[in-house]
């Protein structure tokens, strides 16, 4: 990965003034400059428009002179505001001295960074710091392709935060910290947090985010991927929203990995295994190539390091033209000179053609270090809506793997199970038909899976309340349908395993 130039970016507030950050935080909270306060002020349509880089509705909603309206214009919309006005509710002298605010022409002040209110999972009031223009609509919102820019909170970062397993741990590692959102989450349940980034500006902004959110400080280290991590260091949790975009070159540090194809994501996943303590999790967002003559699932299985269980979920696939257009727009290239835009588009397609890539997948990769003799690798496609946060569902997935690995078919039939709450049964068939064509079990929580089952599977799941063993339930079903109970016991464990693995049934305690 190449170096970073920040020559065109504004100076940042001092990261060595926690006293000023604390006073600024107190003033922001007093003015209700919070996620809830912002939604109440702007209303849902204007609030949603900010994520699309549209600021006009928010500007219209903040034409008054209340402290909250003034703060939204100052820190989210980058509008200069009168010095005399903000002096009523901000520690202006300290903020100017430490670099949070700068005087502009006349008697006005402007912010040097974006500050976006962000609600933590436990109702915490946090603030995510980023470069000017980057709290609203990502890089597309600033119309700038500056390579050293540090973005605020986007869909990818909130997705990763939502799927991360949140259990108390000793040591957590955030690779590619960016604006610090993952480190901020990790600080709530990790005794020690280490955050790394190739971009020193990102580490500085991470420190500001943590300070303004009243979170414990993290150990900040500059470098690419695992380079800043010592050989003897291991972790209970590793998270990364890396620069995973598969692009020609490394023009934009915040998104382009600078390695060929999907090599950066592969290197990240393969390098995580030896850095994990037993039972520890590594969780990533990633892109991967769909190449001619290759099964994408086999490609991803080859990434998984030894000694790790893995759960890999492909959420989306784009053809190469869709993919190129998405990221050209992300950088604002569609607003550049048409000839330059076409040349960059051609370069992306040339890169994909040379690698025989027809599409690019996006999804989640979760590893768990295990001492099991035979790790389990699950690679699947699930493009359907899910219920975030999913951290508990991810943890439960691996706990079910442990259960299934420890129970052969005989032990499975001796076990007792419960149908998970929020699972419903749907019968699918032609109107008026005496029997359904098939039965579907559907989850309304977590992954919101749906799976077809036969009548025996549906009857079995419906009876599971933890009171009877699986074998006794099957014996009763065999008597009811007139089937040989021995044959039914022989053929049903595979279906029970699938229902447990996918979270429709859970072992009764």
Coordinates of C-alpha atoms in Angstrom, one line a residue:
X1 CA 0.0 0.0 0.0
X2 CA 1.3 3.4 -0.9
X3 CA 2.0 6.5 1.1
X4 CA -0.5 9.2 2.0
X5 CA -0.5 12.8 1.1
X6 CA -2.6 15.2 3.2
X7 CA -1.3 18.4 1.7
X8 CA -4.7 19.7 0.6
X9 CA -6.6 18.8 3.8
X10 CA -7.3 21.2 6.6
X11 CA -5.4 21.1 9.9
X12 CA -6.9 19.0 12.6
X13 CA -7.8 19.8 16.2
X14 CA -5.3 18.9 18.8
X15 CA -5.6 15.3 20.1
X16 CA -3.7 16.3 23.2
X17 CA -6.4 18.4 24.8
X18 CA -8.9 16.0 26.4
X19 CA -10.0 18.8 28.6
X20 CA -11.3 20.7 25.6
X21 CA -12.9 17.7 24.1
X22 CA -14.7 17.1 27.4
X23 CA -16.0 20.7 27.5
X24 CA -17.1 20.5 23.9
X25 CA -18.9 17.3 24.5
X26 CA -20.7 18.8 27.5
X27 CA -21.8 21.7 25.4
X28 CA -23.0 19.5 22.5
X29 CA -25.1 17.3 24.8
X30 CA -26.6 20.4 26.6
X31 CA -27.8 21.6 23.2
X32 CA -29.3 18.1 22.3
X33 CA -26.8 17.7 19.5
X34 CA -27.3 14.0 19.6
X35 CA -28.7 11.3 17.2
X36 CA -32.1 11.6 18.7
X37 CA -32.0 15.4 18.8
X38 CA -30.9 15.6 15.2
X39 CA -33.8 13.3 14.1
X40 CA -36.3 15.4 16.1
X41 CA -35.0 18.6 14.6
X42 CA -34.7 17.6 11.0
X43 CA -37.4 15.1 10.6
X44 CA -36.9 11.7 8.9
X45 CA -36.9 12.9 5.3
X46 CA -34.2 15.6 5.8
X47 CA -32.2 13.2 8.1
X48 CA -32.3 10.5 5.4
X49 CA -31.3 13.0 2.7
X50 CA -28.0 13.7 4.5
X51 CA -27.0 10.1 3.8
X52 CA -27.6 10.8 0.1
X53 CA -25.3 13.9 0.1
X54 CA -28.4 16.1 -0.1
X55 CA -28.1 19.0 2.3
X56 CA -30.8 21.4 1.1
X57 CA -33.6 19.8 3.3
X58 CA -31.3 20.1 6.4
X59 CA -30.4 23.6 5.6
X60 CA -34.1 24.5 5.3
X61 CA -34.8 22.8 8.7
X62 CA -32.0 24.8 10.4
X63 CA -32.9 28.4 9.4
X64 CA -33.6 29.4 13.1
X65 CA -31.0 30.4 15.6
X66 CA -31.4 27.8 18.4
X67 CA -28.2 26.3 19.7
X68 CA -29.1 22.9 18.0
X69 CA -29.8 24.5 14.6
X70 CA -26.5 26.5 14.8
X71 CA -24.5 23.4 15.7
X72 CA -26.0 21.4 12.8
X73 CA -25.0 24.1 10.4
X74 CA -21.5 24.4 12.0
X75 CA -20.5 20.8 12.4
X76 CA -22.6 18.9 9.8
X77 CA -23.3 21.3 7.0
X78 CA -20.0 23.3 7.1
X79 CA -21.7 26.7 7.3
X80 CA -19.9 29.6 9.0
X81 CA -21.8 30.9 12.0
X82 CA -21.6 34.2 14.0
X83 CA -18.9 34.2 16.7
X84 CA -21.3 36.0 19.1
X85 CA -24.0 33.3 18.6
X86 CA -21.9 30.3 19.4
X87 CA -20.2 32.0 22.3
X88 CA -23.5 31.6 24.2
X89 CA -23.2 27.8 24.3
X90 CA -19.7 26.7 23.2
X91 CA -16.3 27.2 24.9
X92 CA -15.3 29.2 21.9
X93 CA -11.9 30.4 23.1
X94 CA -10.8 26.9 24.0
X95 CA -12.2 25.4 20.7
X96 CA -10.3 28.0 18.6
X97 CA -7.1 27.6 20.6
X98 CA -7.2 23.8 20.2
X99 CA -8.2 23.9 16.6
X100 CA -11.8 22.7 16.6
X101 CA -13.0 26.1 15.2
X102 CA -11.3 28.7 13.0
X103 CA -12.2 32.3 12.5
X104 CA -13.3 33.2 9.0
X105 CA -13.9 36.5 7.3
X106 CA -15.9 38.9 9.4
X107 CA -17.1 37.9 12.8
X108 CA -17.8 34.2 12.0
X109 CA -16.4 30.9 12.9
X110 CA -16.1 27.6 10.9
X111 CA -15.5 24.0 12.0
X112 CA -12.3 22.3 11.0
X113 CA -13.8 18.8 11.1
X114 CA -17.2 17.2 10.8
X115 CA -18.8 16.0 14.0
X116 CA -21.7 13.6 13.6
X117 CA -23.9 12.5 16.5
X118 CA -24.1 8.7 16.7
X119 CA -26.2 6.6 19.0
X120 CA -24.3 3.7 20.7
X121 CA -25.9 0.3 21.1
X122 CA -26.6 0.9 24.8
X123 CA -28.1 4.4 24.2
X124 CA -24.7 6.1 24.5
X125 CA -24.3 9.6 22.9
X126 CA -21.2 9.3 20.7
X127 CA -19.7 11.7 18.2
X128 CA -17.8 10.5 15.1
X129 CA -15.2 13.0 13.8
X130 CA -14.2 13.0 10.1
X131 CA -12.8 15.3 7.5
X132 CA -14.9 18.2 6.3
X133 CA -17.8 17.1 4.2
X134 CA -17.4 13.4 5.1
X135 CA -20.1 13.1 7.7
X136 CA -22.7 13.6 5.0
X137 CA -22.9 11.2 2.1
X138 CA -19.4 9.7 2.3
X139 CA -16.7 10.8 -0.2
X140 CA -19.3 11.6 -2.8
X141 CA -20.5 14.3 -0.5
X142 CA -17.3 16.3 -0.7
X143 CA -16.8 16.1 -4.4
X144 CA -13.1 15.4 -3.7
X145 CA -10.8 12.6 -4.5
X146 CA -8.1 13.6 -2.0
X147 CA -6.3 10.4 -1.2
X148 CA -5.8 11.1 2.5
X149 CA -9.4 11.9 3.3
X150 CA -10.9 10.3 6.4
X151 CA -14.6 9.4 6.0
X152 CA -17.3 9.4 8.7
X153 CA -19.9 6.7 9.4
X154 CA -21.2 4.9 6.3
X155 CA -23.3 1.8 5.6
X156 CA -20.2 -0.5 5.6
X157 CA -19.0 0.7 8.9
X158 CA -22.4 0.4 10.6
X159 CA -22.8 -3.1 9.1
X160 CA -19.5 -4.3 10.5
X161 CA -20.3 -2.8 13.9
X162 CA -23.7 -4.6 13.8
X163 CA -22.4 -8.1 13.0
X164 CA -19.5 -8.0 15.5
X165 CA -19.7 -10.3 18.4
X166 CA -20.0 -8.2 21.6
X167 CA -18.7 -10.2 24.5
X168 CA -16.2 -9.1 27.2
X169 CA -12.7 -9.6 25.9
X170 CA -9.2 -8.7 27.1
X171 CA -7.7 -7.4 23.8
X172 CA -9.3 -6.1 20.6
X173 CA -7.6 -5.0 17.4
X174 CA -9.1 -2.6 14.8
X175 CA -7.2 -2.8 11.5
X176 CA -7.7 0.3 9.4
X177 CA -9.4 2.4 12.1
X178 CA -10.5 5.3 9.8
X179 CA -12.7 7.6 11.9
X180 CA -12.6 5.3 14.9
X181 CA -16.1 3.8 14.9
X182 CA -15.0 0.2 15.3
X183 CA -12.5 1.1 18.0
X184 CA -15.2 3.1 19.8
X185 CA -17.6 0.1 19.8
X186 CA -14.7 -2.3 20.9
X187 CA -13.8 0.0 23.8
X188 CA -17.2 -0.8 25.4
X189 CA -16.3 -4.5 25.9
X190 CA -12.5 -4.8 25.6
X191 CA -10.0 -4.1 28.3
X192 CA -7.4 -3.0 25.8
X193 CA -8.0 -1.7 22.2
X194 CA -5.3 -1.3 19.6
X195 CA -6.2 0.6 16.4
X196 CA -4.0 0.7 13.3
X197 CA -4.1 2.6 10.1
X198 CA -1.8 3.4 7.2
X199 CA -3.0 7.0 7.3
X200 CA -1.6 8.9 10.3
X201 CA -4.5 11.4 9.8
X202 CA -7.0 8.6 10.5
X203 CA -5.3 7.7 13.7
X204 CA -5.4 11.4 14.8
X205 CA -9.2 11.5 14.0
X206 CA -9.7 8.2 15.8
X207 CA -8.2 9.8 18.9
X208 CA -10.6 12.7 18.5
X209 CA -13.6 10.5 18.1
X210 CA -12.8 8.5 21.3
X211 CA -12.1 11.7 23.3
X212 CA -15.3 13.5 22.1
X213 CA -17.3 10.3 22.9
X214 CA -15.9 10.0 26.4
X215 CA -14.5 6.5 25.6
X216 CA -11.3 5.0 26.8
X217 CA -8.3 5.8 24.7
X218 CA -6.9 3.2 22.3
X219 CA -3.3 2.4 21.5
X220 CA -2.8 3.9 18.1
X221 CA -0.2 2.4 15.6
X222 CA 0.7 3.6 12.1
X223 CA 1.1 0.9 9.4
X224 CA -0.5 -1.4 6.9
X225 CA -2.6 -4.4 7.9
X226 CA -0.7 -6.5 10.5
X227 CA 2.6 -4.7 10.1
X228 CA 2.3 -2.6 13.3
X229 CA 1.4 -5.8 15.3
X230 CA 4.3 -7.5 17.1
X231 CA 4.9 -11.2 16.5
X232 CA 4.0 -12.1 20.1
X233 CA 0.7 -10.2 20.2
X234 CA -2.6 -12.0 20.0
X235 CA -6.2 -10.8 20.4
X236 CA -9.6 -12.0 21.4
X237 CA -11.3 -9.9 18.7
X238 CA -10.0 -8.5 15.4
X239 CA -12.3 -6.3 13.3
X240 CA -11.6 -4.6 10.0
X241 CA -13.5 -2.6 7.4
X242 CA -10.5 -2.5 5.1
X243 CA -9.9 -0.7 1.8
X244 CA -11.4 -3.6 0.0
X245 CA -12.3 -2.0 -3.3
X246 CA -10.9 -4.0 -6.3
X247 CA -9.5 -1.2 -8.5
X248 CA -6.7 -0.3 -10.9
X249 CA -4.1 1.2 -8.7
X250 CA -4.4 2.7 -5.2
X251 CA -5.6 6.3 -5.9
X252 CA -7.8 6.6 -2.8
X253 CA -6.3 5.3 0.4
X254 CA -9.6 5.1 2.3
X255 CA -11.0 2.5 -0.1
X256 CA -8.4 1.1 -2.6
X257 CA -6.2 -1.7 -1.2
X258 CA -3.3 -1.2 -3.6
X259 CA -2.8 -4.9 -4.2
X260 CA -3.9 -6.8 -7.2
X261 CA -7.5 -8.0 -7.4
X262 CA -8.8 -9.1 -4.0
X263 CA -5.3 -9.9 -2.6
X264 CA -5.6 -7.4 0.2
X265 CA -8.7 -9.1 1.6
X266 CA -7.2 -12.5 1.2
X267 CA -4.0 -11.4 3.0
X268 CA -6.0 -9.9 5.8
X269 CA -8.1 -13.1 6.3
X270 CA -5.1 -15.4 6.0
X271 CA -3.0 -13.4 8.4
X272 CA -5.7 -13.2 11.1
X273 CA -5.5 -16.9 12.2
X274 CA -2.2 -16.7 13.9
X275 CA -3.2 -13.4 15.7
X276 CA -6.2 -14.9 17.4
X277 CA -6.4 -16.4 20.8
X278 CA -8.4 -19.7 21.1
X279 CA -12.1 -18.9 20.9
X280 CA -11.3 -15.4 19.5
X281 CA -13.2 -13.9 16.6
X282 CA -11.9 -12.0 13.5
X283 CA -14.6 -10.2 11.5
X284 CA -14.2 -8.4 8.2
X285 CA -16.1 -6.8 5.4
X286 CA -14.6 -7.8 2.0
X287 CA -14.9 -7.9 -1.8
X288 CA -13.9 -10.9 -3.8
X289 CA -13.6 -11.7 -7.4
X290 CA -15.9 -14.0 -9.4
X291 CA -13.5 -15.2 -12.1
X292 CA -14.1 -17.4 -15.1
X293 CA -13.6 -21.1 -14.5
X294 CA -13.5 -20.8 -10.7
X295 CA -16.1 -21.4 -8.0
X296 CA -16.3 -18.3 -5.9
X297 CA -17.0 -20.4 -2.8
X298 CA -13.9 -22.5 -3.3
X299 CA -11.9 -19.3 -3.7
X300 CA -13.1 -18.1 -0.3
X301 CA -12.6 -21.4 1.4
X302 CA -8.9 -21.2 0.3
X303 CA -8.6 -18.0 2.3
X304 CA -9.5 -19.5 5.6
X305 CA -6.4 -20.0 7.8
X306 CA -5.7 -23.3 9.5
X307 CA -7.3 -23.8 12.9
X308 CA -10.2 -21.5 12.3
X309 CA -13.9 -22.1 11.8
X310 CA -15.4 -19.7 9.3
X311 CA -18.8 -18.3 8.3
X312 CA -18.7 -16.4 5.1
X313 CA -21.9 -14.7 3.8
X314 CA -22.1 -13.2 0.3
X315 CA -24.6 -10.3 0.5
X316 CA -24.4 -9.0 -3.0
X317 CA -22.8 -9.6 -6.4
X318 CA -22.3 -6.9 -9.1
X319 CA -21.2 -7.3 -12.7
X320 CA -18.0 -5.4 -13.5
X321 CA -19.7 -2.5 -15.1
X322 CA -22.0 -1.9 -12.1
X323 CA -19.0 -2.2 -9.8
X324 CA -16.9 0.3 -11.7
X325 CA -19.7 2.8 -12.0
X326 CA -20.4 2.5 -8.2
X327 CA -16.9 3.4 -7.2
X328 CA -16.3 6.0 -9.9
X329 CA -19.3 7.8 -8.5
X330 CA -18.1 7.3 -5.0
X331 CA -15.0 9.4 -5.8
X332 CA -17.1 12.0 -7.7
X333 CA -15.4 11.0 -11.0
X334 CA -18.8 11.2 -12.8
X335 CA -18.6 15.0 -12.3
X336 CA -15.1 15.3 -13.9
X337 CA -14.2 15.8 -17.5
X338 CA -16.0 13.3 -19.7
X339 CA -12.8 12.1 -21.4
X340 CA -11.1 11.6 -18.1
X341 CA -14.1 9.7 -16.7
X342 CA -14.1 7.4 -19.8
X343 CA -10.4 6.8 -19.4
X344 CA -10.8 5.8 -15.8
X345 CA -13.8 3.6 -16.6
X346 CA -11.7 1.9 -19.3
X347 CA -8.9 1.3 -16.9
X348 CA -11.3 -0.5 -14.5
X349 CA -12.6 -2.7 -17.3
X350 CA -9.1 -3.4 -18.6
X351 CA -8.1 -4.6 -15.1
X352 CA -11.1 -6.9 -14.8
X353 CA -10.6 -8.3 -18.3
X354 CA -7.0 -9.1 -17.6
X355 CA -8.0 -11.1 -14.6
X356 CA -10.9 -12.7 -16.3
X357 CA -13.2 -11.3 -13.6
X358 CA -16.9 -11.2 -14.5
X359 CA -18.3 -10.0 -11.2
X360 CA -17.4 -8.9 -7.7
X361 CA -19.0 -10.2 -4.5
X362 CA -19.4 -8.3 -1.3
X363 CA -20.1 -9.7 2.2
X364 CA -19.0 -10.7 5.7
X365 CA -16.2 -13.0 6.8
X366 CA -16.1 -14.2 10.4
X367 CA -13.3 -16.5 11.7
X368 CA -13.2 -18.2 15.1
X369 CA -10.0 -19.8 16.4
X370 CA -10.8 -23.4 17.4
X371 CA -8.9 -26.3 18.8
X372 CA -11.3 -28.7 17.0
X373 CA -9.6 -31.4 14.9
X374 CA -11.8 -30.5 11.9
X375 CA -12.8 -26.8 11.6
X376 CA -16.1 -26.1 9.9
X377 CA -16.1 -23.6 7.0
X378 CA -19.6 -22.4 5.9
X379 CA -19.8 -20.3 2.7
X380 CA -23.2 -19.2 1.6
X381 CA -25.2 -16.5 -0.3
X382 CA -27.8 -14.6 1.6
X383 CA -28.9 -11.4 -0.2
X384 CA -32.1 -11.0 1.8
X385 CA -32.9 -8.5 4.5
X386 CA -31.5 -9.3 8.0
X387 CA -32.1 -7.8 11.4
X388 CA -29.2 -5.8 12.8
X389 CA -27.4 -6.0 15.2
X390 CA -26.4 -9.5 14.4
X391 CA -23.5 -10.0 16.8
X392 CA -25.5 -12.3 19.1
X393 CA -26.7 -14.3 16.0
X394 CA -23.1 -14.7 14.8
X395 CA -22.0 -16.0 18.3
X396 CA -25.0 -18.4 18.4
X397 CA -24.0 -19.7 14.9
X398 CA -20.6 -20.8 16.2
X399 CA -22.1 -22.2 19.4
X400 CA -24.4 -24.4 17.4
X401 CA -21.4 -25.6 15.3
X402 CA -19.7 -26.7 18.6
X403 CA -22.9 -28.6 19.6
X404 CA -23.2 -30.4 16.2
X405 CA -19.6 -31.2 16.1
X406 CA -19.8 -32.8 19.6
X407 CA -23.0 -34.9 18.8
X408 CA -23.1 -37.8 16.4
X409 CA -26.5 -39.0 15.1
X410 CA -27.2 -41.2 18.1
X411 CA -26.5 -38.3 20.5
X412 CA -28.6 -36.0 18.4
X413 CA -31.6 -38.4 18.6
X414 CA -31.1 -38.5 22.4
X415 CA -31.1 -34.7 22.7
X416 CA -34.0 -32.4 23.3
X417 CA -34.7 -29.3 21.2
X418 CA -36.8 -26.2 21.2
X419 CA -38.2 -24.3 18.3
X420 CA -36.6 -20.9 18.3
X421 CA -39.0 -18.0 19.1
X422 CA -40.3 -15.9 16.1
X423 CA -40.2 -19.0 13.8
X424 CA -43.5 -19.4 11.8
X425 CA -44.7 -22.1 9.4
X426 CA -46.0 -21.4 6.0
X427 CA -47.8 -23.9 3.7
X428 CA -47.2 -23.3 0.0
X429 CA -49.5 -24.8 -2.6
X430 CA -52.2 -24.2 -5.1
X431 CA -55.4 -22.7 -3.8
X432 CA -57.9 -25.4 -2.9
X433 CA -55.4 -28.2 -2.9
X434 CA -55.9 -30.8 -0.2
X435 CA -52.2 -30.9 0.7
X436 CA -49.5 -28.2 0.4
X437 CA -46.8 -28.7 -2.2
X438 CA -44.2 -27.9 0.5
X439 CA -43.9 -26.4 4.0
X440 CA -41.6 -23.4 4.8
X441 CA -40.2 -22.5 8.2
X442 CA -39.4 -18.8 8.4
X443 CA -37.5 -16.8 11.0
X444 CA -38.5 -13.2 11.8
X445 CA -35.3 -12.4 13.8
X446 CA -31.6 -12.5 13.1
X447 CA -30.8 -13.8 9.6
X448 CA -34.5 -14.1 8.8
X449 CA -33.9 -17.4 7.0
X450 CA -36.5 -19.5 5.3
X451 CA -36.1 -23.2 4.6
X452 CA -38.3 -25.9 3.0
X453 CA -39.1 -29.0 5.1
X454 CA -41.1 -32.1 4.4
X455 CA -44.1 -33.0 6.5
X456 CA -42.0 -35.0 9.0
X457 CA -39.6 -32.0 9.4
X458 CA -42.5 -29.6 9.9
X459 CA -44.2 -31.9 12.4
X460 CA -40.9 -32.5 14.3
X461 CA -40.2 -28.8 14.6
X462 CA -43.7 -28.0 15.7
X463 CA -43.5 -30.5 18.6
X464 CA -40.1 -29.4 19.8
X465 CA -40.6 -27.7 23.2
X466 CA -37.7 -29.2 25.1
X467 CA -39.7 -31.9 26.9
X468 CA -39.1 -34.9 24.7
X469 CA -36.0 -36.3 23.0
X470 CA -35.7 -36.1 19.2
X471 CA -35.9 -39.9 19.0
X472 CA -39.2 -40.2 21.0
X473 CA -40.7 -37.5 18.8
X474 CA -39.8 -39.3 15.7
X475 CA -41.2 -42.6 17.1
X476 CA -44.5 -40.8 17.7
X477 CA -44.5 -39.3 14.1
X478 CA -43.7 -42.8 12.6
X479 CA -46.7 -44.3 14.4
X480 CA -48.9 -41.4 13.2
X481 CA -47.9 -41.6 9.5
X482 CA -47.5 -45.4 9.4
X483 CA -43.7 -45.4 8.7
X484 CA -41.1 -47.7 10.0
X485 CA -39.6 -45.9 13.1
X486 CA -36.1 -47.3 12.4
X487 CA -36.0 -46.0 8.9
X488 CA -37.3 -42.6 10.1
X489 CA -34.6 -42.4 12.8
X490 CA -32.0 -43.2 10.1
X491 CA -33.0 -40.5 7.6
X492 CA -34.0 -37.6 9.8
X493 CA -30.8 -36.6 11.7
X494 CA -29.5 -34.8 8.6
X495 CA -32.6 -32.6 8.5
X496 CA -32.4 -32.0 12.3
X497 CA -28.7 -31.0 11.8
X498 CA -29.7 -28.5 9.1
X499 CA -32.5 -27.0 11.3
X500 CA -30.0 -26.6 14.2
X501 CA -27.2 -25.2 12.1
X502 CA -29.5 -22.6 10.5
X503 CA -31.0 -21.6 13.9
X504 CA -34.5 -22.9 13.6
X505 CA -34.0 -25.3 16.5
X506 CA -31.8 -24.9 19.6
X507 CA -30.7 -27.5 22.1
X508 CA -32.8 -27.4 25.2
X509 CA -30.7 -26.8 28.3

